[in-house]
mmCIF file of N, CA, C and O in Angstrom:
data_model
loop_
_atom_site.group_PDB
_atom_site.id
_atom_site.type_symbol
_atom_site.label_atom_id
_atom_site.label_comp_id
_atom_site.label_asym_id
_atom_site.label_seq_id
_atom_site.Cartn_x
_atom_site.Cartn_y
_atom_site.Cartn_z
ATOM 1 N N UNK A 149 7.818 23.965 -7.763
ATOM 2 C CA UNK A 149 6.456 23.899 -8.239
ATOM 3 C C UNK A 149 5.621 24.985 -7.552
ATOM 4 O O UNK A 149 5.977 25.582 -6.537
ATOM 5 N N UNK A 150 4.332 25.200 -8.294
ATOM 6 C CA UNK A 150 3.354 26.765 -7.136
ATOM 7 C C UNK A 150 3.091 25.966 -6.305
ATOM 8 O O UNK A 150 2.888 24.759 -6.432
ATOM 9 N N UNK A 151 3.081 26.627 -5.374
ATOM 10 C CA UNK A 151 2.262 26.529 -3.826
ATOM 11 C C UNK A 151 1.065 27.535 -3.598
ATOM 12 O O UNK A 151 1.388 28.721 -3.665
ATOM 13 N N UNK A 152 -0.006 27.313 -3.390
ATOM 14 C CA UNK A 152 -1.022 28.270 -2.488
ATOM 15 C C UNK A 152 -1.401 27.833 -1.511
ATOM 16 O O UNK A 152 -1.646 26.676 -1.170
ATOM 17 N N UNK A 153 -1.490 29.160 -0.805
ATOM 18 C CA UNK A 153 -1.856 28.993 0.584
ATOM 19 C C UNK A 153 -3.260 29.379 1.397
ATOM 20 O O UNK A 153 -3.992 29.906 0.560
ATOM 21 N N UNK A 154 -3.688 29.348 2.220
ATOM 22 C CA UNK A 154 -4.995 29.876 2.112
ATOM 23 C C UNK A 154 -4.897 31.164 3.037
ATOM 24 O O UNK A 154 -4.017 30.959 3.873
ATOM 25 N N UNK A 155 -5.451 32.361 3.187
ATOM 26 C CA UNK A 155 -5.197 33.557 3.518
ATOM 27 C C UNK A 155 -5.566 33.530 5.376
ATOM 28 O O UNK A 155 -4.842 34.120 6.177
ATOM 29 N N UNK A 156 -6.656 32.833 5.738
ATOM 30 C CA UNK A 156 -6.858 32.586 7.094
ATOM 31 C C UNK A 156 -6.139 32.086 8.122
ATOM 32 O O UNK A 156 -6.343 32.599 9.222
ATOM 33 N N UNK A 157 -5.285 31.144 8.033
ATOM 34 C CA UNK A 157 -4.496 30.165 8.779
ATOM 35 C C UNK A 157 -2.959 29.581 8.356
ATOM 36 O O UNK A 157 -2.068 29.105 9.058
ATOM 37 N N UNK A 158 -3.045 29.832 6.889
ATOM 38 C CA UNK A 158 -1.756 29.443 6.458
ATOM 39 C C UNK A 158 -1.475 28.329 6.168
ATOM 40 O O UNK A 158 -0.533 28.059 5.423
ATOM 41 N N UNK A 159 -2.284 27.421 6.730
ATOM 42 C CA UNK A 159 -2.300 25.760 7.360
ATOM 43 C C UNK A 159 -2.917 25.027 5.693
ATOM 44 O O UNK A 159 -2.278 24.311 4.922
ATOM 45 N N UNK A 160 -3.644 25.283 5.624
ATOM 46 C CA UNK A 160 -4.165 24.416 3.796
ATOM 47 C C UNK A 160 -3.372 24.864 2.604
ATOM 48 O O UNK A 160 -3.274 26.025 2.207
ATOM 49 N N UNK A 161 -2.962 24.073 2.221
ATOM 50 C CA UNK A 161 -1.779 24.410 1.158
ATOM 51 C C UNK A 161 -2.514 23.443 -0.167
ATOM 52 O O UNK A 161 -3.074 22.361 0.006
ATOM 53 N N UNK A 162 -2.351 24.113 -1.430
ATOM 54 C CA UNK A 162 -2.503 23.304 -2.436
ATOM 55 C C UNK A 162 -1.142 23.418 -3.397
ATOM 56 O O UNK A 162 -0.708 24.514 -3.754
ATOM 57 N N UNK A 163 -0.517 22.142 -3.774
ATOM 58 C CA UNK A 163 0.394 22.394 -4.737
ATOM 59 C C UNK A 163 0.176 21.768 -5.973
ATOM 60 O O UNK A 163 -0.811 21.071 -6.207
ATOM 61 N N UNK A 164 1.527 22.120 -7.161
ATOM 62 C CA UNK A 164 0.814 21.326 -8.047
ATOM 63 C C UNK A 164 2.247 20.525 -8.321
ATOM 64 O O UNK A 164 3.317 21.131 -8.258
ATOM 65 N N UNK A 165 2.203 19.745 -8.492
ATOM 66 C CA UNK A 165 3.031 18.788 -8.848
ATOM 67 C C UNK A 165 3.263 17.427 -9.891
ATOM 68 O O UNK A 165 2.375 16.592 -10.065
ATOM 69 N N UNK A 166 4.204 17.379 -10.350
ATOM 70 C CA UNK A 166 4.780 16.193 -11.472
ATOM 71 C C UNK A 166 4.773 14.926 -10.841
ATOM 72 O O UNK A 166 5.858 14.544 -10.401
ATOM 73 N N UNK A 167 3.500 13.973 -10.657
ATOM 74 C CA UNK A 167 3.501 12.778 -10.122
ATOM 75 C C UNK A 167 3.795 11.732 -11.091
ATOM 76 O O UNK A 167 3.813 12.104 -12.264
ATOM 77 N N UNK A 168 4.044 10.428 -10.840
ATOM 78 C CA UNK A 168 4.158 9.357 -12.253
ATOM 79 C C UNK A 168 3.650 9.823 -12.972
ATOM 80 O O UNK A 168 2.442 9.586 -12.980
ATOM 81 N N UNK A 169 4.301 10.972 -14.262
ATOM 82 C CA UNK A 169 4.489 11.571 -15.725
ATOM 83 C C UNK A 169 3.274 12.836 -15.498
ATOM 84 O O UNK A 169 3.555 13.869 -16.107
ATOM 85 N N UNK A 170 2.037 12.873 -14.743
ATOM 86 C CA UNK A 170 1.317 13.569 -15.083
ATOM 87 C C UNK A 170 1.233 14.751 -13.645
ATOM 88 O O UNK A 170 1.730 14.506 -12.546
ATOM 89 N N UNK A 171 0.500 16.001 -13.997
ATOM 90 C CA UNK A 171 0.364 17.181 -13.219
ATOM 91 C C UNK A 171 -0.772 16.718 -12.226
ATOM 92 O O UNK A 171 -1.658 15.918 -12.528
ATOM 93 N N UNK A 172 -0.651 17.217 -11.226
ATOM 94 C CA UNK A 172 -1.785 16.743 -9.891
ATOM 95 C C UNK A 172 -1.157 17.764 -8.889
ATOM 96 O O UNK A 172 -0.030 18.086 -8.512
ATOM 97 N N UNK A 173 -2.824 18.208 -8.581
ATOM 98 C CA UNK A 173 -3.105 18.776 -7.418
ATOM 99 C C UNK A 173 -3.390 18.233 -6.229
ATOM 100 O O UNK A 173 -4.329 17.506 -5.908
ATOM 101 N N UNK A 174 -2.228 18.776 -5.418
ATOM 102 C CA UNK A 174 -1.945 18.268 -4.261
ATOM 103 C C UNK A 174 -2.736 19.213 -3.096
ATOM 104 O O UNK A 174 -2.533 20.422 -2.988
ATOM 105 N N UNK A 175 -3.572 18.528 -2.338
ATOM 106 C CA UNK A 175 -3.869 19.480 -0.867
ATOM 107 C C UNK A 175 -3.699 18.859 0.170
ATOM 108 O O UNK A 175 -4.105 17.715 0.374
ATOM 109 N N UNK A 176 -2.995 19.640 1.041
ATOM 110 C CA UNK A 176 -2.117 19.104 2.375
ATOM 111 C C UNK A 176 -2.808 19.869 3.352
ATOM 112 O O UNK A 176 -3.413 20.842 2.901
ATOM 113 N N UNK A 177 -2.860 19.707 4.375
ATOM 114 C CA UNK A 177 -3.396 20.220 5.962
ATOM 115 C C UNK A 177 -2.228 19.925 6.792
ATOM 116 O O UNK A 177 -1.574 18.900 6.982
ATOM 117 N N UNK A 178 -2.152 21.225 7.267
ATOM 118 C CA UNK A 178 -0.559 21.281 8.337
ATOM 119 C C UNK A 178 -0.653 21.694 9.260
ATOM 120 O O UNK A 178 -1.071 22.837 9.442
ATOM 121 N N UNK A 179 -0.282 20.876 10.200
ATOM 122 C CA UNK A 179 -0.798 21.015 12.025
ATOM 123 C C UNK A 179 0.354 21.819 12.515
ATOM 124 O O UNK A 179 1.522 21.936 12.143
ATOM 125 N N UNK A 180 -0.570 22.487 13.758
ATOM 126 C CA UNK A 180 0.649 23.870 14.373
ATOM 127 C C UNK A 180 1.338 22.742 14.907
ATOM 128 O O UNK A 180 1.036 21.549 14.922
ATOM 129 N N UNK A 181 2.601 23.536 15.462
ATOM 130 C CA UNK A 181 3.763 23.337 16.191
ATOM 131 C C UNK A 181 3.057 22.752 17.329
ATOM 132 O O UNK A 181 3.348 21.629 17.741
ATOM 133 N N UNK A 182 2.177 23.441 17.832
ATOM 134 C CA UNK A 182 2.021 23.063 19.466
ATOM 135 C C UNK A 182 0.933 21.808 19.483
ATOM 136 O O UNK A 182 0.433 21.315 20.494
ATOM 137 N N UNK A 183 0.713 21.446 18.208
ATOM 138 C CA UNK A 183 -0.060 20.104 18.052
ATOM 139 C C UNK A 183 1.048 18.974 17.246
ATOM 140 O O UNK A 183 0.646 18.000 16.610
ATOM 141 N N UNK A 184 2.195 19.259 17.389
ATOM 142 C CA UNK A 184 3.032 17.979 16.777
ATOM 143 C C UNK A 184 3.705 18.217 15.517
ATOM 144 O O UNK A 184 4.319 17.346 14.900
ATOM 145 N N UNK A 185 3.535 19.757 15.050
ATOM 146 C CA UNK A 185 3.442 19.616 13.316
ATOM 147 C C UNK A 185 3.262 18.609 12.299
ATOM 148 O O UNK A 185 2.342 17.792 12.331
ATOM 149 N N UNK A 186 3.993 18.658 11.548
ATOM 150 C CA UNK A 186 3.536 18.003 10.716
ATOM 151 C C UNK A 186 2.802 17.966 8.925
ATOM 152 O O UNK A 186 2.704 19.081 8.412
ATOM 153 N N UNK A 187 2.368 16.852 8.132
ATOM 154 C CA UNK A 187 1.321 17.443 7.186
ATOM 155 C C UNK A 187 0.530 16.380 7.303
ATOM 156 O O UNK A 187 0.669 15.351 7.965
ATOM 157 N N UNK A 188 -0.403 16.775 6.513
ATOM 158 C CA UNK A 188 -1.336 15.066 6.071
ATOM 159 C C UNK A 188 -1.992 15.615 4.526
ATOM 160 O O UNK A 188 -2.637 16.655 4.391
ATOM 161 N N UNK A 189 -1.711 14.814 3.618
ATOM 162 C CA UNK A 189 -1.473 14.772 2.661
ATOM 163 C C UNK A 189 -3.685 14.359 2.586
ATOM 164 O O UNK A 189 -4.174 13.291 2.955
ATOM 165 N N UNK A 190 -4.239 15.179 2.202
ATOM 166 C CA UNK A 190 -6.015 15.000 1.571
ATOM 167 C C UNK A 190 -6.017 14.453 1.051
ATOM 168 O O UNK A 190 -6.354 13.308 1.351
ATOM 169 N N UNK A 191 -5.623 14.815 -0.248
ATOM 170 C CA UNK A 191 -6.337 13.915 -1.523
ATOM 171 C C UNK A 191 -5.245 14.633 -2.561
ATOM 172 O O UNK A 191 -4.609 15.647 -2.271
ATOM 173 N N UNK A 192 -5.142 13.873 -3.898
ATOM 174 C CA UNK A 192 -4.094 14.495 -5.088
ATOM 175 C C UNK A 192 -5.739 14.143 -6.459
ATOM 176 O O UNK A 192 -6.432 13.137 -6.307
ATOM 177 N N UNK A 193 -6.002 15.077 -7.520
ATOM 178 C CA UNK A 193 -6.489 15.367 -8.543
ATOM 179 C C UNK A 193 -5.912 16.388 -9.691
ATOM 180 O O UNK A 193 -5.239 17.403 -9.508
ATOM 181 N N UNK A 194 -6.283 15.934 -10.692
ATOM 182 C CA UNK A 194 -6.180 16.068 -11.839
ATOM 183 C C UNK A 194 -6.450 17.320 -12.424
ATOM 184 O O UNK A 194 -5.809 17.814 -13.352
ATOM 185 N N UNK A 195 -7.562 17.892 -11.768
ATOM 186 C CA UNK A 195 -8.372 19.327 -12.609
ATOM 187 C C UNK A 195 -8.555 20.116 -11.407
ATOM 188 O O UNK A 195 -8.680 19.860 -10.209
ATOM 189 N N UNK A 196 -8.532 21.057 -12.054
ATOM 190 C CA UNK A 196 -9.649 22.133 -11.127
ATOM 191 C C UNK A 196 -10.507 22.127 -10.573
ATOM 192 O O UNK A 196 -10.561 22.665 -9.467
ATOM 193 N N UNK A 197 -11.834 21.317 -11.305
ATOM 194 C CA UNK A 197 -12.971 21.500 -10.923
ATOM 195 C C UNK A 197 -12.988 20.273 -9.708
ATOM 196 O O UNK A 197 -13.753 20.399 -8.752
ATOM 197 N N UNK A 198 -11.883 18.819 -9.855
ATOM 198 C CA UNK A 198 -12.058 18.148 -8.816
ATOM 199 C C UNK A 198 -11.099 18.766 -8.008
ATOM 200 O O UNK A 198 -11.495 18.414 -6.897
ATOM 201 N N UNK A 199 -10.505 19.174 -7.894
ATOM 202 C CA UNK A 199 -9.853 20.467 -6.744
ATOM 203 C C UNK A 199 -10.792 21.036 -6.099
ATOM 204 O O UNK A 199 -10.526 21.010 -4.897
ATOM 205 N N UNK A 200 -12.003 21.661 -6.369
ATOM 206 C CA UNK A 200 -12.916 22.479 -5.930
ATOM 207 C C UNK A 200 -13.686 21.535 -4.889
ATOM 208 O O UNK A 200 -14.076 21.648 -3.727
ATOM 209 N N UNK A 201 -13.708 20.617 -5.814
ATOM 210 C CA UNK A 201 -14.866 19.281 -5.070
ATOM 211 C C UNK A 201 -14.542 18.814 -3.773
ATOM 212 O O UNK A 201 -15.178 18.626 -2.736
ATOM 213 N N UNK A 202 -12.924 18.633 -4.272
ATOM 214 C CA UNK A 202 -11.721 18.005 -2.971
ATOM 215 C C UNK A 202 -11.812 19.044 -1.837
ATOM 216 O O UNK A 202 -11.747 18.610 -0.687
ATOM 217 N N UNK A 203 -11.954 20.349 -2.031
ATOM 218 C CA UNK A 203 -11.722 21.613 -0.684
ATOM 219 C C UNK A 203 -13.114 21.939 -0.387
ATOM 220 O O UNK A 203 -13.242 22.381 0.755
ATOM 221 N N UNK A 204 -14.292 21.850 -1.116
ATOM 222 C CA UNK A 204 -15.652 21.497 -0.650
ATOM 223 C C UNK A 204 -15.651 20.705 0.361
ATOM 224 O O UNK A 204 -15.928 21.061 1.506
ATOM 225 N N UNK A 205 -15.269 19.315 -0.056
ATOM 226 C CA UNK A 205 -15.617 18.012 0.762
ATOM 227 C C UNK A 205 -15.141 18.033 1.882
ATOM 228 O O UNK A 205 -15.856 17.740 2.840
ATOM 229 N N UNK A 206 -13.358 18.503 2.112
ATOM 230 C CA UNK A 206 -12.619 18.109 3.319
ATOM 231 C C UNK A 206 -12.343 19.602 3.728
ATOM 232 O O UNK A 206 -12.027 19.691 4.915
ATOM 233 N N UNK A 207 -12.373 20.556 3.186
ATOM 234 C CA UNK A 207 -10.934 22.062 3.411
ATOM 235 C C UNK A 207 -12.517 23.262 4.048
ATOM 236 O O UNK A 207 -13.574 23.555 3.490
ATOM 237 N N UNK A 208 -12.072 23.553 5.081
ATOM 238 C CA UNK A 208 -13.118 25.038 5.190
ATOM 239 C C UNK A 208 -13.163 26.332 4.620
ATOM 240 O O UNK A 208 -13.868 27.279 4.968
ATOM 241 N N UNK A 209 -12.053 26.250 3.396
ATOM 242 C CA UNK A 209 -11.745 27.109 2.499
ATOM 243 C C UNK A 209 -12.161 26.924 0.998
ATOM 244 O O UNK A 209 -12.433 25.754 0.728
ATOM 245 N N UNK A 210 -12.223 27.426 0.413
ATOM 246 C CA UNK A 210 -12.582 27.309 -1.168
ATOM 247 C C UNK A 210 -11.244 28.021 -1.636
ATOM 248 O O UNK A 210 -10.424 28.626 -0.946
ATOM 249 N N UNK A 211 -11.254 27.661 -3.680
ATOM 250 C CA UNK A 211 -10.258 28.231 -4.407
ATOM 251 C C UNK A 211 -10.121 29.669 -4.116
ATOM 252 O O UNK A 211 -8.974 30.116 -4.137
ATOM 253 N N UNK A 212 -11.065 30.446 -3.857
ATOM 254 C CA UNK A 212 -11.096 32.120 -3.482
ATOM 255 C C UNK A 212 -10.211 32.145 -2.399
ATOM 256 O O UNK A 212 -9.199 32.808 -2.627
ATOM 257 N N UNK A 213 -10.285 31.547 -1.111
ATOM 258 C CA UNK A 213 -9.278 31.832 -0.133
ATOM 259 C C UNK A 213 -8.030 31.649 -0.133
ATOM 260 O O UNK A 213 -7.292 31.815 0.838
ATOM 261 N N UNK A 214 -7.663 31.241 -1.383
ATOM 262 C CA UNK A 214 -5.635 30.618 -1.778
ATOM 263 C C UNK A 214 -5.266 31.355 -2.022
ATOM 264 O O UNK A 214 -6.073 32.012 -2.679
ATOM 265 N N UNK A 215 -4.022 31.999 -1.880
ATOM 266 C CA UNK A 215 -3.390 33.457 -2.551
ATOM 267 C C UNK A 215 -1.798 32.634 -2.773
ATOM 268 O O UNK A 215 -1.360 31.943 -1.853
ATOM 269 N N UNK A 216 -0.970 32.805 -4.158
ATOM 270 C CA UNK A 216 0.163 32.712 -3.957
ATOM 271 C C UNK A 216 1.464 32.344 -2.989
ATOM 272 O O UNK A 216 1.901 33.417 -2.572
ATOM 273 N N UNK A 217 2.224 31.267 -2.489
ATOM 274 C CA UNK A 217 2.705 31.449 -1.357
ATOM 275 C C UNK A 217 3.859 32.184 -2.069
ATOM 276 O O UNK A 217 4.240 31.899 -3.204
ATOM 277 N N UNK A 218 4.407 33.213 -1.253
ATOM 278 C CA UNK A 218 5.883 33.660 -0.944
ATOM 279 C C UNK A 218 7.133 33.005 -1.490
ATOM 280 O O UNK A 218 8.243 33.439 -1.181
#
């Protein structure tokens, strides 16, 4: 499935994924190594625009800072 990543830290990831039958956007927050790693799973939505809402509310990044992951 895509992954983006955010260009500052690497650490905020949005994916999109096939949940029970339907597409949802996934945003995860991923702790360094030297804090335990790890993920923690934000919030999962439906659209874009509540994507935007979701990285407003919780992410210090917006859709502009995601670039393609690798």
């Amino acid at each position: 499935m895509p992954e983006w990543i955010c260009g500052c830290c690497g650490r905020w990831r949005v994916s999109l994924e096939l949940i029970r039958g339907r597409y949802r956007y996934r945003l995860v927050h991923r702790y360094r190594p030297d804090q335990g790693g790890g993920a923690n799973v934000i919030g999962e939505v439906v659209s874009v625009a509540e994507l935007e809402e979701l990285l407003r509310r919780y992410a210090p990044v917006s859709l502009a800072d995601l670039h393609e992951a690798a």
